[in-house]
Amino acid sequence: MHRRAAGRHVFALLYPTGPGTGEVALGSVACEGAELTLLPPAPDGRYAYALAAGARSTAVWLVAGGSFGPEHLAEVPGRCTGGVWLDRTNRMLALDRGLDGPTKTVAVDLERGGEVSPLLQIAADSDDRLLLADADSGLLLIRSDAPGEPRLGWGVLGSTHPVRFPECLRLPGRGATPFAIQPGQVLTPEVCAVALRLDAGGDARPALCAWRPADRKVQQLTPPDGWLPGVGRWTPEGVLRLPYATGAGPCGVARIEAPGAAAAGPRPRGSDGPGGRGGAPRATRPVPLQQAPLGGRAAGG
């Protein structure tokens, strides 16, 4: 839980106590002039992190799981937004950074005091943002204006292959936002199912779609009534779990199996996957993604 009180950011853990709710205070952070937001849940589920973005630098804070309250972990030059975990050890964090030019995604090594290295290098003057990453397959979902307009693209962490911008993800008038990647597809990013929220604007309800990099079309799905748009999680078996709440039922989780979603299979050996070696991807320094071809077959595949 994140609250603001007396100019400070206060954090607490909540837990059920019969009919009520208990609370454990975690401490507070003072960051005047900075915008503080919680980062996505840590992969191991034991820690919580926050990002305090100032005008010239951005601080990464550990706000739950530390020994003595909130801990300042790193100070990254530039104004950073987003926040995507690149591994399952809470070490490598991707941030979208603005620093004297276009926005570029960088990788921050929290075990090296916040050492920064480039991650997305699509074009010199393009805004390149990382939206989602999966540590098992290495699949990355990217938004970039390198093709001439903001487009969704995909790449693979540690691969020598370029970023691709599938034509089927070009949906004029419908903002598409990926919010979940199917885990467990080790070294096979092309078969990972990706859940997308499609916004039509106005009072229209957001639509739900599924897509895989191996496909050339998106599959429209029917969300449950009361779905919390843009929230959900895949199982390794290819089942999308969506939370919902209606007047008839205060809360629940619907299960949808997307057509063509691949289940987790055996780990291939000797594949050219993340890191270029067989076996599970390791939490090593990311290899920058290089310039993508912006036309022809590669842009639509």
Tab-separated table of C-alpha atoms in Angstrom:
chain	number	residue	atom	x	y	z
A	1	MET	CA	0.000	0.000	0.000
A	2	HIS	CA	1.332	3.422	-1.003
A	3	ARG	CA	-0.009	6.607	0.583
A	4	ARG	CA	1.042	10.232	0.788
A	5	ALA	CA	1.140	11.908	4.194
A	6	ALA	CA	2.779	15.137	5.366
A	7	GLY	CA	4.851	15.407	2.181
A	8	ARG	CA	6.225	11.858	2.463
A	9	HIS	CA	5.469	8.604	0.681
A	10	VAL	CA	4.365	6.006	3.224
A	11	PHE	CA	4.335	2.247	2.572
A	12	ALA	CA	2.604	-0.596	4.407
A	13	LEU	CA	1.744	-4.263	4.017
A	14	LEU	CA	-1.893	-5.289	4.451
A	15	TYR	CA	-3.100	-8.711	5.586
A	16	PRO	CA	-6.495	-10.230	6.483
A	17	THR	CA	-7.440	-10.549	10.152
A	18	GLY	CA	-10.810	-12.265	10.191
A	19	PRO	CA	-13.416	-9.724	9.090
A	20	GLY	CA	-10.929	-6.852	9.171
A	21	THR	CA	-7.553	-5.952	7.709
A	22	GLY	CA	-4.264	-5.677	9.538
A	23	GLU	CA	-1.414	-3.377	8.573
A	24	VAL	CA	2.367	-3.496	8.996
A	25	ALA	CA	4.164	-0.166	8.557
A	26	LEU	CA	7.217	-0.325	6.283
A	27	GLY	CA	8.491	3.223	6.607
A	28	SER	CA	8.438	6.241	4.317
A	29	VAL	CA	10.397	8.037	1.623
A	30	ALA	CA	10.840	11.789	1.187
A	31	CYS	CA	11.494	12.786	-2.427
A	32	GLU	CA	10.403	16.388	-2.865
A	33	GLY	CA	9.945	17.373	-6.483
A	34	ALA	CA	9.962	13.781	-7.728
A	35	GLU	CA	7.077	11.651	-8.951
A	36	LEU	CA	7.082	8.348	-7.056
A	37	THR	CA	5.319	5.239	-8.376
A	38	LEU	CA	5.425	1.569	-7.455
A	39	LEU	CA	7.152	-0.679	-9.968
A	40	PRO	CA	5.494	-3.881	-11.232
A	41	PRO	CA	5.616	-6.774	-8.741
A	42	ALA	CA	9.080	-8.237	-8.278
A	43	PRO	CA	9.494	-11.608	-10.031
A	44	ASP	CA	10.260	-13.527	-6.826
A	45	GLY	CA	7.235	-12.081	-4.999
A	46	ARG	CA	9.213	-11.183	-1.874
A	47	TYR	CA	10.131	-7.561	-2.507
A	48	ALA	CA	8.512	-4.342	-3.703
A	49	TYR	CA	10.254	-1.492	-5.502
A	50	ALA	CA	9.418	2.101	-6.378
A	51	LEU	CA	10.636	4.638	-8.908
A	52	ALA	CA	11.085	8.321	-7.980
A	53	ALA	CA	11.455	10.323	-11.200
A	54	GLY	CA	12.944	13.795	-10.837
A	55	ALA	CA	13.799	16.443	-13.407
A	56	ARG	CA	17.413	15.262	-13.954
A	57	SER	CA	17.662	11.823	-12.349
A	58	THR	CA	15.527	8.921	-11.178
A	59	ALA	CA	15.912	6.958	-7.956
A	60	VAL	CA	15.131	3.259	-7.532
A	61	TRP	CA	13.929	2.365	-4.019
A	62	LEU	CA	13.397	-0.970	-2.286
A	63	VAL	CA	10.254	-0.290	-0.233
A	64	ALA	CA	9.354	-3.778	1.033
A	65	GLY	CA	11.642	-6.652	1.975
A	66	GLY	CA	14.623	-4.646	3.195
A	67	SER	CA	16.213	-5.014	6.613
A	68	PHE	CA	15.643	-1.474	7.921
A	69	GLY	CA	12.783	0.081	5.997
A	70	PRO	CA	13.005	1.635	2.525
A	71	GLU	CA	16.455	1.495	0.935
A	72	HIS	CA	17.836	3.694	-1.841
A	73	LEU	CA	19.308	1.294	-4.411
A	74	ALA	CA	20.303	3.365	-7.402
A	75	GLU	CA	20.281	6.824	-8.975
A	76	VAL	CA	19.853	6.748	-12.759
A	77	PRO	CA	20.698	9.885	-14.772
A	78	GLY	CA	17.686	11.202	-16.705
A	79	ARG	CA	13.947	11.038	-16.184
A	80	CYS	CA	12.775	7.407	-16.245
A	81	THR	CA	9.332	5.874	-16.592
A	82	GLY	CA	7.930	2.396	-17.086
A	83	GLY	CA	9.726	-0.444	-15.380
A	84	VAL	CA	9.973	-4.011	-16.705
A	85	TRP	CA	11.865	-6.873	-15.033
A	86	LEU	CA	14.239	-8.722	-17.354
A	87	ASP	CA	15.034	-11.712	-15.109
A	88	ARG	CA	13.575	-13.645	-12.171
A	89	THR	CA	16.160	-12.565	-9.603
A	90	ASN	CA	15.168	-8.880	-9.190
A	91	ARG	CA	18.505	-7.837	-10.650
A	92	MET	CA	17.960	-6.463	-14.159
A	93	LEU	CA	15.362	-3.703	-14.488
A	94	ALA	CA	14.476	-2.026	-17.794
A	95	LEU	CA	13.508	1.653	-17.668
A	96	ASP	CA	12.394	4.055	-20.410
A	97	ARG	CA	14.774	6.982	-20.066
A	98	GLY	CA	14.658	10.510	-21.447
A	99	LEU	CA	18.135	12.058	-21.440
A	100	ASP	CA	19.001	14.878	-23.852
A	101	GLY	CA	17.170	13.308	-26.747
A	102	PRO	CA	14.625	10.619	-27.662
A	103	THR	CA	13.324	8.180	-25.080
A	104	LYS	CA	15.342	4.959	-25.044
A	105	THR	CA	15.005	1.858	-22.871
A	106	VAL	CA	18.043	1.084	-20.743
A	107	ALA	CA	18.874	-1.877	-18.504
A	108	VAL	CA	19.733	-1.086	-14.878
A	109	ASP	CA	21.788	-3.620	-12.915
A	110	LEU	CA	20.638	-3.332	-9.291
A	111	GLU	CA	23.446	-5.601	-8.084
A	112	ARG	CA	26.037	-3.208	-9.507
A	113	GLY	CA	24.725	-0.062	-7.868
A	114	GLY	CA	22.448	0.856	-10.757
A	115	GLU	CA	24.947	0.423	-13.605
A	116	VAL	CA	23.195	1.446	-16.834
A	117	SER	CA	23.575	-0.115	-20.289
A	118	PRO	CA	21.619	0.413	-23.545
A	119	LEU	CA	18.835	-2.056	-24.302
A	120	LEU	CA	16.787	-0.720	-27.235
A	121	GLN	CA	18.745	0.867	-30.116
A	122	ILE	CA	16.285	0.788	-33.029
A	123	ALA	CA	17.014	4.140	-34.702
A	124	ALA	CA	19.043	7.135	-33.595
A	125	ASP	CA	16.086	9.546	-33.460
A	126	SER	CA	13.257	7.162	-32.479
A	127	ASP	CA	11.417	6.882	-29.179
A	128	ASP	CA	11.792	3.236	-28.126
A	129	ARG	CA	9.928	1.905	-25.079
A	130	LEU	CA	9.796	-1.583	-23.592
A	131	LEU	CA	6.257	-2.615	-22.597
A	132	LEU	CA	6.631	-6.254	-21.499
A	133	ALA	CA	9.340	-8.898	-21.164
A	134	ASP	CA	9.291	-12.604	-20.397
A	135	ALA	CA	12.310	-14.105	-18.655
A	136	ASP	CA	11.630	-17.689	-19.835
A	137	SER	CA	11.505	-17.094	-23.585
A	138	GLY	CA	13.236	-13.711	-23.767
A	139	LEU	CA	10.279	-12.237	-25.672
A	140	LEU	CA	10.117	-8.420	-25.577
A	141	LEU	CA	7.104	-6.277	-26.541
A	142	ILE	CA	8.138	-2.831	-27.735
A	143	ARG	CA	6.515	0.415	-28.816
A	144	SER	CA	8.584	2.559	-31.183
A	145	ASP	CA	8.085	5.277	-33.783
A	146	ALA	CA	11.072	4.053	-35.813
A	147	PRO	CA	8.734	2.876	-38.643
A	148	GLY	CA	7.439	6.473	-39.006
A	149	GLU	CA	4.597	6.225	-36.476
A	150	PRO	CA	4.216	4.586	-33.060
A	151	ARG	CA	3.982	0.830	-33.684
A	152	LEU	CA	4.028	-2.322	-31.615
A	153	GLY	CA	6.992	-4.572	-32.260
A	154	TRP	CA	8.701	-7.583	-30.791
A	155	GLY	CA	12.235	-8.773	-30.259
A	156	VAL	CA	14.177	-11.331	-28.249
A	157	LEU	CA	16.469	-10.501	-25.360
A	158	GLY	CA	20.043	-11.465	-26.177
A	159	SER	CA	19.241	-12.387	-29.790
A	160	THR	CA	21.059	-11.094	-32.876
A	161	HIS	CA	17.742	-10.823	-34.756
A	162	PRO	CA	16.277	-7.326	-35.223
A	163	VAL	CA	13.054	-5.913	-33.832
A	164	ARG	CA	10.035	-6.658	-36.034
A	165	PHE	CA	6.829	-4.679	-36.442
A	166	PRO	CA	4.017	-7.053	-37.525
A	167	GLU	CA	1.406	-5.519	-39.787
A	168	CYS	CA	-1.344	-7.337	-37.881
A	169	LEU	CA	-0.519	-5.250	-34.792
A	170	ARG	CA	-1.023	-2.036	-36.730
A	171	LEU	CA	-4.569	-1.171	-35.654
A	172	PRO	CA	-5.430	2.434	-36.651
A	173	GLY	CA	-7.861	4.098	-34.273
A	174	ARG	CA	-7.552	1.322	-31.714
A	175	GLY	CA	-4.816	1.746	-29.160
A	176	ALA	CA	-3.344	-1.715	-28.518
A	177	THR	CA	-1.583	-2.354	-25.219
A	178	PRO	CA	-0.032	-5.747	-24.385
A	179	PHE	CA	-0.504	-6.691	-20.742
A	180	ALA	CA	0.461	-10.352	-20.333
A	181	ILE	CA	2.887	-12.849	-21.921
A	182	GLN	CA	2.545	-16.622	-21.613
A	183	PRO	CA	5.427	-17.883	-19.439
A	184	GLY	CA	7.211	-21.219	-19.551
A	185	GLN	CA	8.034	-21.241	-23.278
A	186	VAL	CA	11.783	-21.586	-22.770
A	187	LEU	CA	13.799	-20.474	-25.827
A	188	THR	CA	10.664	-20.408	-28.024
A	189	PRO	CA	9.465	-16.778	-27.983
A	190	GLU	CA	7.598	-17.107	-31.267
A	191	VAL	CA	4.964	-19.393	-29.694
A	192	CYS	CA	4.278	-17.267	-26.601
A	193	ALA	CA	0.701	-16.046	-26.422
A	194	VAL	CA	0.364	-12.313	-25.740
A	195	ALA	CA	-2.822	-10.725	-24.370
A	196	LEU	CA	-3.730	-7.305	-25.773
A	197	ARG	CA	-6.153	-4.645	-24.613
A	198	LEU	CA	-7.693	-2.679	-27.510
A	199	ASP	CA	-9.180	0.742	-26.784
A	200	ALA	CA	-11.691	2.105	-29.286
A	201	GLY	CA	-12.123	5.440	-27.517
A	202	GLY	CA	-15.224	7.118	-26.182
A	203	ASP	CA	-17.522	5.019	-24.024
A	204	ALA	CA	-16.804	1.771	-25.867
A	205	ARG	CA	-15.557	-1.068	-23.696
A	206	PRO	CA	-11.976	-2.161	-24.334
A	207	ALA	CA	-11.697	-5.303	-26.438
A	208	LEU	CA	-9.547	-8.330	-25.644
A	209	CYS	CA	-7.278	-10.054	-28.153
A	210	ALA	CA	-4.540	-12.670	-28.211
A	211	TRP	CA	-1.564	-12.853	-30.556
A	212	ARG	CA	1.638	-14.857	-31.004
A	213	PRO	CA	4.772	-13.728	-32.870
A	214	ALA	CA	4.428	-16.794	-35.119
A	215	ASP	CA	0.944	-15.655	-36.224
A	216	ARG	CA	0.006	-13.055	-38.827
A	217	LYS	CA	-3.303	-12.113	-37.207
A	218	VAL	CA	-4.760	-11.325	-33.821
A	219	GLN	CA	-7.504	-13.462	-32.279
A	220	GLN	CA	-10.418	-11.618	-30.693
A	221	LEU	CA	-11.526	-13.086	-27.354
A	222	THR	CA	-14.633	-12.496	-25.270
A	223	PRO	CA	-13.803	-11.127	-21.828
A	224	PRO	CA	-16.127	-11.816	-18.894
A	225	ASP	CA	-18.641	-9.195	-17.791
A	226	GLY	CA	-17.018	-6.884	-15.294
A	227	TRP	CA	-13.482	-7.590	-16.518
A	228	LEU	CA	-10.875	-5.194	-15.154
A	229	PRO	CA	-9.517	-4.056	-18.540
A	230	GLY	CA	-5.832	-4.596	-19.101
A	231	VAL	CA	-5.433	-6.966	-16.139
A	232	GLY	CA	-4.765	-10.690	-16.493
A	233	ARG	CA	-2.200	-13.440	-16.418
A	234	TRP	CA	-1.314	-16.411	-18.596
A	235	THR	CA	-0.585	-19.862	-17.275
A	236	PRO	CA	2.253	-21.849	-18.914
A	237	GLU	CA	-0.451	-24.133	-20.385
A	238	GLY	CA	-1.945	-21.254	-22.415
A	239	VAL	CA	-4.937	-20.326	-20.248
A	240	LEU	CA	-5.603	-16.622	-19.731
A	241	ARG	CA	-6.906	-15.800	-16.260
A	242	LEU	CA	-8.921	-12.569	-16.052
A	243	PRO	CA	-10.236	-10.945	-12.849
A	244	TYR	CA	-13.753	-9.524	-12.918
A	245	ALA	CA	-16.369	-8.052	-10.608
A	246	THR	CA	-20.091	-7.559	-11.193
A	247	GLY	CA	-23.159	-6.742	-9.153
A	248	ALA	CA	-24.082	-10.425	-9.081
A	249	GLY	CA	-20.612	-11.505	-7.933
A	250	PRO	CA	-18.194	-9.202	-6.131
A	251	CYS	CA	-15.095	-10.855	-7.573
A	252	GLY	CA	-13.947	-13.826	-9.583
A	253	VAL	CA	-11.394	-15.097	-12.083
A	254	ALA	CA	-12.432	-16.238	-15.558
A	255	ARG	CA	-10.350	-18.736	-17.540
A	256	ILE	CA	-10.045	-18.398	-21.317
A	257	GLU	CA	-7.989	-20.698	-23.508
A	258	ALA	CA	-6.776	-18.743	-26.507
A	259	PRO	CA	-6.940	-20.497	-29.901
A	260	GLY	CA	-3.517	-21.754	-30.891
A	261	ALA	CA	-1.875	-20.923	-27.578
A	262	ALA	CA	1.052	-23.297	-27.070
A	263	ALA	CA	1.588	-25.156	-23.840
A	264	ALA	CA	4.960	-25.327	-22.171
A	265	GLY	CA	6.997	-28.130	-23.641
A	266	PRO	CA	10.423	-29.676	-23.102
A	267	ARG	CA	13.393	-27.365	-23.184
A	268	PRO	CA	15.229	-27.607	-26.507
A	269	ARG	CA	18.995	-28.007	-26.486
A	270	GLY	CA	21.428	-25.960	-28.493
A	271	SER	CA	18.815	-23.388	-29.576
A	272	ASP	CA	19.771	-19.876	-30.635
A	273	GLY	CA	17.715	-18.374	-27.841
A	274	PRO	CA	18.480	-15.735	-25.254
A	275	GLY	CA	22.211	-15.757	-24.655
A	276	GLY	CA	22.787	-17.981	-27.725
A	277	ARG	CA	23.071	-21.189	-25.659
A	278	GLY	CA	20.832	-24.124	-24.850
A	279	GLY	CA	19.159	-24.380	-21.466
A	280	ALA	CA	17.298	-21.759	-19.470
A	281	PRO	CA	18.154	-18.089	-20.109
A	282	ARG	CA	20.562	-16.673	-17.555
A	283	ALA	CA	20.331	-13.336	-15.758
A	284	THR	CA	23.248	-11.787	-17.625
A	285	ARG	CA	23.675	-8.352	-19.134
A	286	PRO	CA	21.211	-7.789	-22.002
A	287	VAL	CA	22.528	-7.530	-25.539
A	288	PRO	CA	21.281	-4.300	-27.210
A	289	LEU	CA	18.707	-4.801	-29.945
A	290	GLN	CA	20.021	-3.271	-33.128
A	291	GLN	CA	18.339	-1.343	-35.919
A	292	ALA	CA	15.255	-3.063	-37.310
A	293	PRO	CA	14.364	-3.369	-40.992
A	294	LEU	CA	11.378	-1.073	-41.528
A	295	GLY	CA	10.023	-2.415	-44.780
A	296	GLY	CA	9.395	-5.561	-46.759
A	297	ARG	CA	8.659	-8.987	-45.385
A	298	ALA	CA	10.654	-8.550	-42.170
A	299	ALA	CA	8.487	-5.639	-41.050
A	300	GLY	CA	5.295	-7.646	-41.381
A	301	GLY	CA	6.454	-10.980	-39.978
